[in-house]
Amino acid sequence: MELEIVKSGSNETVIATLFDVSPSSKIRDIKKLIHKQKKSLYPDRQALRIEPKGKSLDDDVQLKSISANLKNSKKLFLKDLGPQIGWKTVFFWEYFGPLICYMVSYTRPEILYGKGAATKPMHQVVHYAAVCWSFHYIKRILETLFVHRFSHGTMPLFNLFKNCSYYWGFAFYIGYYVNHPLYTPPYFGSLQINIGLLGFILSELGNFSIHIALRNLRPPGTRERKIPVPTGNPFTTLFNFVSCPNYTYEAYSWIFFTILTQCLPAGLFTAAGLFQMTLWALGKHRNYKKEFSNYPRGRKAIIPFLL
Amino acid sequence: MNRNHPIAKFYLILYNLFQFAGWGMVLYGLFTAAKSGDLNHKKLYENIRLPLLFFQTLQLIEVVHAAIKLVPSSPFLTFLQIISRIVVCWAILEPVPETRSSVGLLLILGAWGLAETTRYLYYALNIINLVPYILTWCRYSFFLVLYPAGVSGELLLMYAALGPIKQRELLFFKLPNPLNISFYTDYAVMAFMASYIPFFPKLYFYMVSQRGKSLAKTTSTKKTK
């Protein structure tokens, strides 16, 4: 059959016309055909829709299953998603930056804190905080490389700049105060430090456990989706309470880091992160409920019993 | 809340006329000062201080109007538009009297006064569908000059405040403190000024596009009539 690929948002601009497309071909194949005609529009850059402003079609959808709904029985709308970049590249830079930014302030450079700052004494908790911070971001980089399975290969290039400025900016903002020569150590002394440290380590372990459980949920090379459930690992029990325990543990990590350092910028970072993760979690929670009619009822999105 | 309910309409007409009168007072203060040739800013500010602060702060209620759907605008955008002026009034003009001798004061009073009187009169008459075309035209054309003038005034006032703020360490929060954070008001004001760079063109060109739509709509309805 013949397909007319029209620019999304317009009704006229024809980007490409495809002849002799087999009805059994999938959206993925159609994207490749478009790419042949339009070199700049590689498949990951394209989103195909039935309506000019409708939902984007999944790569696995077969043409014959939708051909009855097409306008003029041949129109598909194409939205250009803009230049794309690999997830792994984005993740690497957005996590590597914070490591560097924080470590720069940890060395107390003259340009930030004035002459002789590096030789002034540093409280023990400042060293603990630097270890926690580095551990967290090294863990994230390693998880990106070896644990996570991504269902989409790319994201818009703009996200690289957006995400990096968020993570790098906060890393520098927090590092600046925690490593400052005028830093005030925790009010409740070693009790507060121990609670912060222990809580942080447990939350990181919890977060890692969830990432492993999620990885094992999806067999390699597939895009199968299942309801996540607790495994033998006790940390994964949180799946009984929330849909996205990885976010819950992540939030716990930063709450304990804030307790450890008693630094308000770290608290702001916690709040900003919790806000963003709550939005993501609510979206995923909604998808789970929509996809699985037998989805556990008592489960919340991110905060047990609450939200 | 149904905005077509007679009580809602009555309330909105009253509110808009009230604001119209308030900004009229500000404009009148500026006008008499200019007429007497005595633009002594200190005296001018004293004369218009109450209506300016009162009616500017009262605009916050428009965020509520938008939130309860009494008016069709977005509460967030409404808030954004109001907040910069609230900051200029309460965080610059009030605590830093030195700024009142800046030419920025004349600019904001003239720009805000003219823009708001036309806008509120337009709103009030629009509810009862009695807007003469000339008023629609004014409402959607004056801003082309008044908006940049007002923004320049705001920026000049903030710039004038930087020195005194730093000198008096106004609202500074320094290290060391148990929260391990610091706040330098002059830097905050500079950051606020920098935020105009992305926001000003966005809002300005949004309004230019609104102008095109509104004026086209009125002329076409006129023709069909």
Short mmCIF file of C-alpha atoms in Angstrom, two decimals:
data_model
loop_
_atom_site.label_atom_id
_atom_site.label_comp_id
_atom_site.label_asym_id
_atom_site.label_seq_id
_atom_site.Cartn_x
_atom_site.Cartn_y
_atom_site.Cartn_z
CA MET A 1 0.00 0.00 0.00
CA GLU A 2 0.93 3.65 -0.33
CA LEU A 3 1.74 5.84 2.68
CA GLU A 4 1.97 9.59 2.86
CA ILE A 5 4.13 10.88 5.71
CA VAL A 6 2.89 14.32 6.76
CA LYS A 7 4.57 16.73 9.13
CA SER A 8 2.81 16.70 12.51
CA GLY A 9 1.00 19.91 13.33
CA SER A 10 0.32 20.63 9.68
CA ASN A 11 -2.09 19.01 7.30
CA GLU A 12 -0.16 19.55 4.13
CA THR A 13 3.62 19.41 4.40
CA VAL A 14 4.48 16.00 2.98
CA ILE A 15 7.83 14.75 4.23
CA ALA A 16 7.93 11.55 2.26
CA THR A 17 5.73 9.28 0.19
CA LEU A 18 6.26 5.56 0.53
CA PHE A 19 5.08 3.16 -2.16
CA ASP A 20 4.43 -0.57 -1.94
CA VAL A 21 4.60 -0.78 1.85
CA SER A 22 3.68 -4.25 3.00
CA PRO A 23 0.66 -4.25 5.38
CA SER A 24 2.56 -6.58 7.69
CA SER A 25 5.44 -4.13 8.20
CA LYS A 26 5.81 -2.60 11.60
CA ILE A 27 6.18 1.06 12.59
CA ARG A 28 9.87 0.34 13.10
CA ASP A 29 10.21 -0.66 9.41
CA ILE A 30 8.29 2.39 8.24
CA LYS A 31 10.68 4.63 10.18
CA LYS A 32 13.57 3.00 8.40
CA LEU A 33 11.92 3.59 5.03
CA ILE A 34 11.42 7.25 5.89
CA HIS A 35 15.04 7.49 6.93
CA LYS A 36 16.05 6.25 3.48
CA GLN A 37 14.27 9.19 1.90
CA LYS A 38 15.11 11.76 4.56
CA LYS A 39 18.67 11.25 5.71
CA SER A 40 18.44 13.67 8.65
CA LEU A 41 15.48 11.82 10.20
CA TYR A 42 17.04 8.70 11.67
CA PRO A 43 14.48 6.31 13.25
CA ASP A 44 15.05 7.37 16.88
CA ARG A 45 14.27 10.95 15.91
CA GLN A 46 10.84 10.06 14.58
CA ALA A 47 7.48 9.69 16.29
CA LEU A 48 4.63 8.49 14.07
CA ARG A 49 0.98 9.22 14.81
CA ILE A 50 -2.44 8.58 13.34
CA GLU A 51 -3.72 12.01 14.34
CA PRO A 52 -1.68 15.24 13.95
CA LYS A 53 -1.58 15.63 17.74
CA GLY A 54 -2.35 12.10 18.81
CA LYS A 55 -0.37 9.51 20.74
CA SER A 56 2.86 8.24 19.22
CA LEU A 57 2.67 4.72 17.82
CA ASP A 58 4.77 1.98 19.32
CA ASP A 59 7.55 0.52 17.17
CA ASP A 60 5.96 -2.95 17.33
CA VAL A 61 2.58 -1.87 15.93
CA GLN A 62 1.78 -3.49 12.61
CA LEU A 63 0.57 -1.34 9.76
CA LYS A 64 -2.46 -3.51 8.99
CA SER A 65 -3.77 -3.15 12.56
CA ILE A 66 -4.09 0.61 12.14
CA SER A 67 -4.61 1.06 8.41
CA ALA A 68 -8.40 1.37 8.82
CA ASN A 69 -7.92 4.46 11.04
CA LEU A 70 -5.57 6.37 8.76
CA LYS A 71 -6.75 9.65 7.29
CA ASN A 72 -7.45 9.35 3.55
CA SER A 73 -6.45 5.74 4.36
CA LYS A 74 -2.80 6.62 3.78
CA LYS A 75 -1.72 9.50 6.02
CA LEU A 76 0.70 9.11 8.92
CA PHE A 77 1.83 12.13 10.90
CA LEU A 78 5.49 12.45 11.76
CA LYS A 79 6.78 14.45 14.69
CA ASP A 80 10.49 15.29 14.59
CA LEU A 81 11.74 14.68 18.13
CA GLY A 82 14.90 16.69 17.46
CA PRO A 83 18.51 15.51 17.65
CA GLN A 84 18.86 12.43 19.84
CA ILE A 85 21.57 11.25 22.16
CA GLY A 86 22.13 7.86 23.80
CA TRP A 87 20.79 7.35 27.33
CA LYS A 88 24.07 5.99 28.54
CA THR A 89 25.98 9.05 27.33
CA VAL A 90 23.55 11.39 29.09
CA PHE A 91 23.65 9.37 32.30
CA PHE A 92 27.41 9.17 32.28
CA TRP A 93 27.88 12.94 31.99
CA GLU A 94 25.12 13.86 34.37
CA TYR A 95 26.65 11.61 37.08
CA PHE A 96 30.33 12.15 36.35
CA GLY A 97 29.97 15.93 36.65
CA PRO A 98 28.73 15.91 40.25
CA LEU A 99 31.67 13.77 41.22
CA ILE A 100 34.11 16.32 39.80
CA CYS A 101 32.25 19.41 41.04
CA TYR A 102 32.03 18.09 44.57
CA MET A 103 35.63 16.92 44.67
CA VAL A 104 36.87 20.29 43.44
CA SER A 105 35.28 22.01 46.43
CA TYR A 106 36.55 19.19 48.69
CA THR A 107 40.15 20.23 47.90
CA ARG A 108 39.24 23.74 49.11
CA PRO A 109 40.69 25.64 46.15
CA GLU A 110 41.96 29.13 46.79
CA ILE A 111 39.68 30.61 44.15
CA LEU A 112 36.60 29.55 46.14
CA TYR A 113 37.62 29.97 49.75
CA GLY A 114 40.66 32.28 49.71
CA LYS A 115 44.28 31.71 50.52
CA GLY A 116 45.23 29.04 53.02
CA ALA A 117 41.76 27.46 53.13
CA ALA A 118 43.16 24.07 52.18
CA THR A 119 45.34 23.94 55.29
CA LYS A 120 42.53 24.79 57.73
CA PRO A 121 41.21 21.82 59.75
CA MET A 122 38.34 19.76 58.34
CA HIS A 123 35.73 18.08 60.54
CA GLN A 124 35.47 14.29 60.30
CA VAL A 125 31.88 14.56 58.99
CA VAL A 126 33.12 16.46 55.94
CA HIS A 127 35.23 13.45 54.96
CA TYR A 128 32.27 11.11 55.55
CA ALA A 129 30.08 13.30 53.36
CA ALA A 130 32.65 13.27 50.54
CA VAL A 131 32.80 9.45 50.71
CA CYS A 132 28.98 9.16 50.67
CA TRP A 133 28.69 11.60 47.77
CA SER A 134 31.34 9.86 45.65
CA PHE A 135 29.97 6.42 46.47
CA HIS A 136 26.50 7.46 45.35
CA TYR A 137 27.59 8.80 41.98
CA ILE A 138 30.10 6.01 41.26
CA LYS A 139 27.30 3.55 42.04
CA ARG A 140 25.03 5.35 39.60
CA ILE A 141 27.62 5.30 36.82
CA LEU A 142 28.28 1.59 37.34
CA GLU A 143 24.56 0.86 37.40
CA THR A 144 24.08 2.75 34.16
CA LEU A 145 26.84 0.72 32.52
CA PHE A 146 26.05 -2.73 33.91
CA VAL A 147 22.63 -2.93 35.55
CA HIS A 148 19.98 -0.85 33.84
CA ARG A 149 18.18 -2.09 30.76
CA PHE A 150 16.75 0.72 28.71
CA SER A 151 13.60 0.30 26.71
CA HIS A 152 14.46 3.31 24.52
CA GLY A 153 17.97 3.87 23.23
CA THR A 154 17.94 7.63 23.02
CA MET A 155 16.52 10.86 24.37
CA PRO A 156 16.48 14.44 23.01
CA LEU A 157 19.89 16.10 23.00
CA PHE A 158 18.49 19.06 24.95
CA ASN A 159 18.06 16.76 27.97
CA LEU A 160 21.83 16.48 28.23
CA PHE A 161 22.13 20.21 28.93
CA LYS A 162 19.06 20.33 31.14
CA ASN A 163 20.04 17.35 33.29
CA CYS A 164 23.68 18.29 33.52
CA SER A 165 22.98 21.81 34.68
CA TYR A 166 20.66 20.43 37.37
CA TYR A 167 23.07 17.82 38.70
CA TRP A 168 26.30 19.79 38.26
CA GLY A 169 24.77 22.93 39.70
CA PHE A 170 23.45 21.24 42.81
CA ALA A 171 26.70 19.29 43.30
CA PHE A 172 28.65 22.51 43.28
CA TYR A 173 26.11 24.32 45.47
CA ILE A 174 26.12 21.58 48.14
CA GLY A 175 29.86 20.92 47.92
CA TYR A 176 30.60 24.61 48.35
CA TYR A 177 28.88 24.73 51.77
CA VAL A 178 29.78 21.31 53.16
CA ASN A 179 33.46 21.81 52.32
CA HIS A 180 33.53 25.44 53.38
CA PRO A 181 36.18 26.36 55.99
CA LEU A 182 33.35 28.01 57.99
CA TYR A 183 31.20 24.83 57.92
CA THR A 184 29.26 24.21 61.16
CA PRO A 185 29.27 20.52 62.17
CA PRO A 186 26.01 18.74 63.17
CA TYR A 187 24.30 20.09 66.28
CA PHE A 188 23.77 16.67 67.92
CA GLY A 189 27.35 15.59 67.28
CA SER A 190 28.29 11.98 66.69
CA LEU A 191 24.74 10.70 67.32
CA GLN A 192 23.46 12.70 64.35
CA ILE A 193 26.46 11.74 62.24
CA ASN A 194 25.97 8.02 62.97
CA ILE A 195 22.25 8.13 62.18
CA GLY A 196 22.94 9.96 58.92
CA LEU A 197 25.72 7.62 57.89
CA LEU A 198 23.88 4.39 58.74
CA GLY A 199 20.67 5.59 57.13
CA PHE A 200 22.51 6.64 53.99
CA ILE A 201 24.26 3.28 53.60
CA LEU A 202 21.03 1.29 54.13
CA SER A 203 19.15 3.48 51.63
CA GLU A 204 21.86 3.00 49.03
CA LEU A 205 21.72 -0.77 49.54
CA GLY A 206 17.94 -0.61 49.20
CA ASN A 207 18.16 1.41 46.01
CA PHE A 208 20.67 -1.03 44.53
CA SER A 209 18.50 -4.02 45.49
CA ILE A 210 15.53 -2.51 43.68
CA HIS A 211 17.59 -1.85 40.56
CA ILE A 212 18.71 -5.50 40.51
CA ALA A 213 15.14 -6.70 41.03
CA LEU A 214 13.89 -4.49 38.18
CA ARG A 215 16.64 -5.77 35.91
CA ASN A 216 15.70 -9.38 36.59
CA LEU A 217 12.07 -8.56 35.89
CA ARG A 218 12.82 -7.93 32.25
CA PRO A 219 14.70 -10.71 30.40
CA PRO A 220 17.55 -9.43 28.19
CA GLY A 221 16.55 -8.22 24.75
CA THR A 222 12.83 -8.18 25.47
CA ARG A 223 10.43 -5.37 26.21
CA GLU A 224 8.18 -7.54 28.33
CA ARG A 225 6.49 -5.82 31.28
CA LYS A 226 5.49 -7.51 34.51
CA ILE A 227 4.17 -6.44 37.90
CA PRO A 228 7.23 -6.00 40.13
CA VAL A 229 7.10 -8.03 43.34
CA PRO A 230 9.48 -8.55 46.29
CA THR A 231 12.24 -11.10 45.74
CA GLY A 232 14.26 -12.96 48.38
CA ASN A 233 16.13 -9.74 49.20
CA PRO A 234 14.48 -8.12 52.27
CA PHE A 235 15.05 -4.61 50.89
CA THR A 236 12.65 -5.37 48.06
CA THR A 237 9.73 -5.79 50.53
CA LEU A 238 9.06 -2.13 49.79
CA PHE A 239 7.49 -3.27 46.51
CA ASN A 240 4.49 -4.30 48.64
CA PHE A 241 3.93 -0.64 49.52
CA VAL A 242 4.98 1.44 46.53
CA SER A 243 5.33 1.05 42.77
CA CYS A 244 8.71 2.83 42.59
CA PRO A 245 10.72 1.86 45.69
CA ASN A 246 13.93 2.84 43.88
CA TYR A 247 12.75 6.45 44.11
CA THR A 248 11.69 5.99 47.72
CA TYR A 249 15.17 4.72 48.64
CA GLU A 250 16.79 7.49 46.63
CA ALA A 251 14.80 10.06 48.60
CA TYR A 252 15.78 8.33 51.88
CA SER A 253 19.44 8.54 50.83
CA TRP A 254 19.27 12.30 50.46
CA ILE A 255 17.25 12.80 53.63
CA PHE A 256 19.99 10.98 55.55
CA PHE A 257 22.72 12.88 53.69
CA THR A 258 21.01 16.09 54.81
CA ILE A 259 20.87 14.82 58.41
CA LEU A 260 24.55 13.84 58.17
CA THR A 261 25.75 17.20 56.90
CA GLN A 262 23.07 19.45 58.42
CA CYS A 263 23.31 21.54 55.28
CA LEU A 264 20.22 23.32 53.96
CA PRO A 265 21.34 23.21 50.27
CA ALA A 266 21.38 19.40 50.59
CA GLY A 267 17.82 19.68 51.93
CA LEU A 268 16.82 21.76 48.92
CA PHE A 269 18.33 19.12 46.63
CA THR A 270 16.34 16.45 48.50
CA ALA A 271 13.12 18.42 48.08
CA ALA A 272 13.72 19.10 44.38
CA GLY A 273 14.58 15.45 43.74
CA LEU A 274 11.56 14.19 45.69
CA PHE A 275 9.30 16.51 43.74
CA GLN A 276 10.60 15.31 40.36
CA MET A 277 10.62 11.65 41.37
CA THR A 278 7.05 11.94 42.67
CA LEU A 279 5.92 13.16 39.26
CA TRP A 280 7.70 10.26 37.56
CA ALA A 281 6.41 7.75 40.10
CA LEU A 282 2.80 8.89 39.71
CA GLY A 283 3.13 8.43 35.95
CA LYS A 284 4.60 4.94 36.25
CA HIS A 285 2.06 3.99 38.91
CA ARG A 286 -0.76 5.07 36.59
CA ASN A 287 0.73 3.02 33.75
CA TYR A 288 1.01 -0.09 35.92
CA LYS A 289 -2.60 0.23 37.01
CA LYS A 290 -3.74 0.74 33.44
CA GLU A 291 -1.70 -2.15 32.11
CA PHE A 292 -2.47 -4.74 34.78
CA SER A 293 -6.06 -5.17 35.92
CA ASN A 294 -4.81 -7.31 38.82
CA TYR A 295 -2.37 -4.65 40.05
CA PRO A 296 -2.14 -4.73 43.91
CA ARG A 297 -4.67 -2.25 45.25
CA GLY A 298 -2.99 -1.00 48.40
CA ARG A 299 0.18 -0.01 46.57
CA LYS A 300 1.02 3.70 46.42
CA ALA A 301 3.35 5.41 43.93
CA ILE A 302 6.35 6.57 45.97
CA ILE A 303 5.53 7.37 49.62
CA PRO A 304 4.22 4.31 51.51
CA PHE A 305 0.56 4.68 52.62
CA LEU A 306 0.42 8.27 51.40
CA LEU A 307 1.15 9.04 47.77
CA MET B 1 -17.21 29.52 40.07
CA ASN B 2 -19.22 30.39 37.00
CA ARG B 3 -17.85 33.62 35.64
CA ASN B 4 -21.13 34.40 33.89
CA HIS B 5 -23.06 34.46 37.14
CA PRO B 6 -24.39 37.99 37.77
CA ILE B 7 -22.69 38.18 41.16
CA ALA B 8 -19.35 37.16 39.65
CA LYS B 9 -19.77 39.75 36.91
CA PHE B 10 -20.77 42.41 39.40
CA TYR B 11 -17.78 41.61 41.60
CA LEU B 12 -15.34 41.68 38.69
CA ILE B 13 -16.66 44.99 37.40
CA LEU B 14 -16.30 46.44 40.88
CA TYR B 15 -12.80 45.03 41.31
CA ASN B 16 -11.60 46.29 37.93
CA LEU B 17 -13.06 49.75 38.47
CA PHE B 18 -11.45 49.85 41.91
CA GLN B 19 -8.06 49.01 40.41
CA PHE B 20 -8.69 51.51 37.62
CA ALA B 21 -9.24 54.22 40.22
CA GLY B 22 -6.17 53.14 42.20
CA TRP B 23 -3.81 53.32 39.26
CA GLY B 24 -5.51 56.55 38.27
CA MET B 25 -4.37 57.96 41.60
CA VAL B 26 -0.80 56.86 40.90
CA LEU B 27 -0.93 58.42 37.47
CA TYR B 28 -2.45 61.60 38.88
CA GLY B 29 0.38 61.87 41.42
CA LEU B 30 2.95 61.60 38.67
CA PHE B 31 1.05 64.02 36.48
CA THR B 32 0.76 66.77 39.11
CA ALA B 33 4.43 66.40 39.99
CA ALA B 34 5.38 66.72 36.33
CA LYS B 35 3.04 69.68 35.85
CA SER B 36 4.48 71.62 38.76
CA GLY B 37 7.86 70.90 37.23
CA ASP B 38 8.91 69.53 40.59
CA LEU B 39 9.90 65.92 39.99
CA ASN B 40 11.46 65.79 43.43
CA HIS B 41 11.35 62.05 43.73
CA LYS B 42 11.19 61.92 47.49
CA LYS B 43 8.05 64.00 47.62
CA LEU B 44 6.60 62.22 44.61
CA TYR B 45 7.16 58.85 46.22
CA GLU B 46 5.55 59.99 49.44
CA ASN B 47 2.50 61.13 47.49
CA ILE B 48 1.95 57.95 45.51
CA ARG B 49 3.39 55.46 48.05
CA LEU B 50 0.09 54.30 49.53
CA PRO B 51 -1.90 53.73 46.33
CA LEU B 52 1.12 52.16 44.61
CA LEU B 53 1.84 49.64 47.37
CA PHE B 54 -1.83 48.94 48.07
CA PHE B 55 -3.05 48.39 44.52
CA GLN B 56 0.07 46.56 43.42
CA THR B 57 -0.18 44.14 46.34
CA LEU B 58 -3.93 43.79 45.81
CA GLN B 59 -3.18 42.34 42.37
CA LEU B 60 -2.18 39.12 44.12
CA ILE B 61 -5.91 38.44 44.44
CA GLU B 62 -5.93 37.99 40.65
CA VAL B 63 -3.98 34.77 41.15
CA VAL B 64 -6.95 33.60 43.24
CA HIS B 65 -9.35 34.82 40.54
CA ALA B 66 -7.49 32.67 38.01
CA ALA B 67 -7.26 29.68 40.38
CA ILE B 68 -11.02 29.58 41.05
CA LYS B 69 -11.64 30.15 37.32
CA LEU B 70 -13.32 33.49 37.84
CA VAL B 71 -11.14 34.69 34.96
CA PRO B 72 -9.84 32.43 32.18
CA SER B 73 -6.08 33.11 32.65
CA SER B 74 -3.52 30.73 34.13
CA PRO B 75 -2.82 31.31 37.85
CA PHE B 76 0.87 30.56 37.38
CA LEU B 77 1.38 33.06 34.54
CA THR B 78 -0.62 35.65 36.44
CA PHE B 79 1.61 35.13 39.45
CA LEU B 80 4.76 35.44 37.33
CA GLN B 81 3.57 38.73 35.88
CA ILE B 82 2.76 40.20 39.28
CA ILE B 83 5.65 38.92 41.35
CA SER B 84 8.40 40.98 39.71
CA ARG B 85 6.54 44.18 40.49
CA ILE B 86 5.81 43.08 44.06
CA VAL B 87 9.54 42.47 44.46
CA VAL B 88 10.34 45.92 43.07
CA CYS B 89 7.86 47.55 45.47
CA TRP B 90 8.53 45.64 48.67
CA ALA B 91 12.13 44.50 48.27
CA ILE B 92 13.61 47.50 46.46
CA LEU B 93 11.64 50.74 46.74
CA GLU B 94 10.49 50.28 50.34
CA PRO B 95 13.65 49.03 52.11
CA VAL B 96 16.15 51.02 49.99
CA PRO B 97 15.02 54.67 49.96
CA GLU B 98 18.07 55.64 47.87
CA THR B 99 16.42 54.03 44.83
CA ARG B 100 13.59 56.56 44.90
CA SER B 101 15.78 59.21 43.30
CA SER B 102 16.41 56.97 40.29
CA VAL B 103 14.77 57.87 37.03
CA GLY B 104 13.51 54.28 37.19
CA LEU B 105 10.80 55.47 39.58
CA LEU B 106 9.37 57.85 36.96
CA LEU B 107 9.51 55.09 34.36
CA ILE B 108 7.64 52.51 36.40
CA LEU B 109 5.02 54.96 37.62
CA GLY B 110 4.32 56.18 34.09
CA ALA B 111 4.41 52.74 32.48
CA TRP B 112 2.49 50.87 35.17
CA GLY B 113 -0.01 53.67 35.64
CA LEU B 114 -0.87 54.00 31.96
CA ALA B 115 -0.86 50.29 31.28
CA GLU B 116 -3.02 49.40 34.28
CA THR B 117 -5.61 52.15 33.84
CA THR B 118 -6.21 51.08 30.23
CA ARG B 119 -6.17 47.40 31.14
CA TYR B 120 -8.62 47.62 34.03
CA LEU B 121 -10.99 49.92 32.21
CA TYR B 122 -10.90 47.47 29.29
CA TYR B 123 -11.66 44.53 31.61
CA ALA B 124 -14.51 46.34 33.34
CA LEU B 125 -16.18 47.38 30.08
CA ASN B 126 -15.48 44.03 28.46
CA ILE B 127 -17.64 42.24 31.04
CA ILE B 128 -20.65 44.23 29.87
CA ASN B 129 -19.51 44.13 26.23
CA LEU B 130 -19.18 47.88 26.01
CA VAL B 131 -15.57 48.24 24.89
CA PRO B 132 -15.11 50.90 22.24
CA TYR B 133 -12.65 49.80 19.56
CA ILE B 134 -10.24 52.58 20.48
CA LEU B 135 -9.90 51.12 24.00
CA THR B 136 -9.22 47.63 22.66
CA TRP B 137 -6.61 49.16 20.41
CA CYS B 138 -5.02 51.04 23.32
CA ARG B 139 -5.07 47.97 25.55
CA TYR B 140 -3.27 45.91 22.92
CA SER B 141 -0.91 48.61 21.61
CA PHE B 142 0.32 50.73 24.52
CA PHE B 143 2.24 47.81 25.95
CA LEU B 144 4.52 47.80 22.90
CA VAL B 145 6.19 50.87 24.46
CA LEU B 146 5.01 50.68 28.06
CA TYR B 147 6.19 47.16 28.77
CA PRO B 148 9.83 47.79 27.77
CA ALA B 149 9.68 51.14 29.57
CA GLY B 150 8.38 49.51 32.75
CA VAL B 151 10.97 46.76 32.60
CA SER B 152 13.74 49.32 32.09
CA GLY B 153 12.43 51.19 35.11
CA GLU B 154 12.40 48.03 37.21
CA LEU B 155 15.95 47.17 36.15
CA LEU B 156 17.18 50.70 36.84
CA LEU B 157 15.66 50.61 40.33
CA MET B 158 17.24 47.24 41.08
CA TYR B 159 20.57 48.44 39.78
CA ALA B 160 20.33 51.51 41.99
CA ALA B 161 19.62 49.28 44.98
CA LEU B 162 22.73 47.10 44.58
CA GLY B 163 25.18 49.56 46.18
CA PRO B 164 23.12 50.43 49.26
CA ILE B 165 22.15 46.77 49.79
CA LYS B 166 25.77 45.74 49.82
CA GLN B 167 26.80 48.65 52.01
CA ARG B 168 24.09 48.03 54.61
CA GLU B 169 24.29 44.22 54.26
CA LEU B 170 20.52 44.25 54.01
CA LEU B 171 19.04 40.81 54.84
CA PHE B 172 22.45 39.17 54.47
CA PHE B 173 22.78 35.70 55.96
CA LYS B 174 26.42 34.81 56.34
CA LEU B 175 28.47 31.78 57.28
CA PRO B 176 29.08 30.32 59.78
CA ASN B 177 25.57 29.29 60.78
CA PRO B 178 24.00 25.96 61.78
CA LEU B 179 22.07 25.71 58.49
CA ASN B 180 25.30 25.83 56.47
CA ILE B 181 23.85 28.11 53.84
CA SER B 182 24.44 31.77 53.04
CA PHE B 183 22.41 34.43 51.33
CA TYR B 184 23.71 37.65 49.79
CA THR B 185 20.86 39.94 48.83
CA ASP B 186 22.86 41.83 46.20
CA TYR B 187 23.64 38.57 44.38
CA ALA B 188 19.99 37.55 44.62
CA VAL B 189 18.95 40.87 43.06
CA MET B 190 21.51 40.39 40.28
CA ALA B 191 20.18 36.89 39.61
CA PHE B 192 16.66 38.32 39.56
CA MET B 193 17.77 40.94 37.03
CA ALA B 194 19.36 38.23 34.90
CA SER B 195 16.09 36.28 34.88
CA TYR B 196 14.58 39.11 32.84
CA ILE B 197 16.76 38.05 29.89
CA PRO B 198 14.82 34.85 29.18
CA PHE B 199 11.44 35.97 30.55
CA PHE B 200 11.09 39.43 29.01
CA PRO B 201 11.22 38.42 25.30
CA LYS B 202 8.98 35.44 25.98
CA LEU B 203 6.23 37.50 27.63
CA TYR B 204 6.65 40.39 25.23
CA PHE B 205 6.28 38.30 22.10
CA TYR B 206 3.44 36.35 23.65
CA MET B 207 1.66 39.66 24.10
CA VAL B 208 2.50 40.71 20.55
CA SER B 209 0.82 37.55 19.27
CA GLN B 210 -2.19 38.24 21.54
CA ARG B 211 -2.33 41.72 20.04
CA GLY B 212 -2.54 40.31 16.54
CA LYS B 213 -5.33 37.93 17.52
CA SER B 214 -7.40 40.40 19.53
CA LEU B 215 -7.22 43.24 17.06
CA ALA B 216 -7.96 40.91 14.14
CA LYS B 217 -10.96 39.51 16.01
CA THR B 218 -12.43 42.94 16.74
CA THR B 219 -12.01 44.20 13.20
CA SER B 220 -13.55 41.06 11.72
CA THR B 221 -16.56 41.15 14.08
CA LYS B 222 -16.97 44.79 13.18
CA LYS B 223 -17.04 43.94 9.51
CA THR B 224 -19.55 41.14 9.91
CA LYS B 225 -21.78 43.46 11.88
#
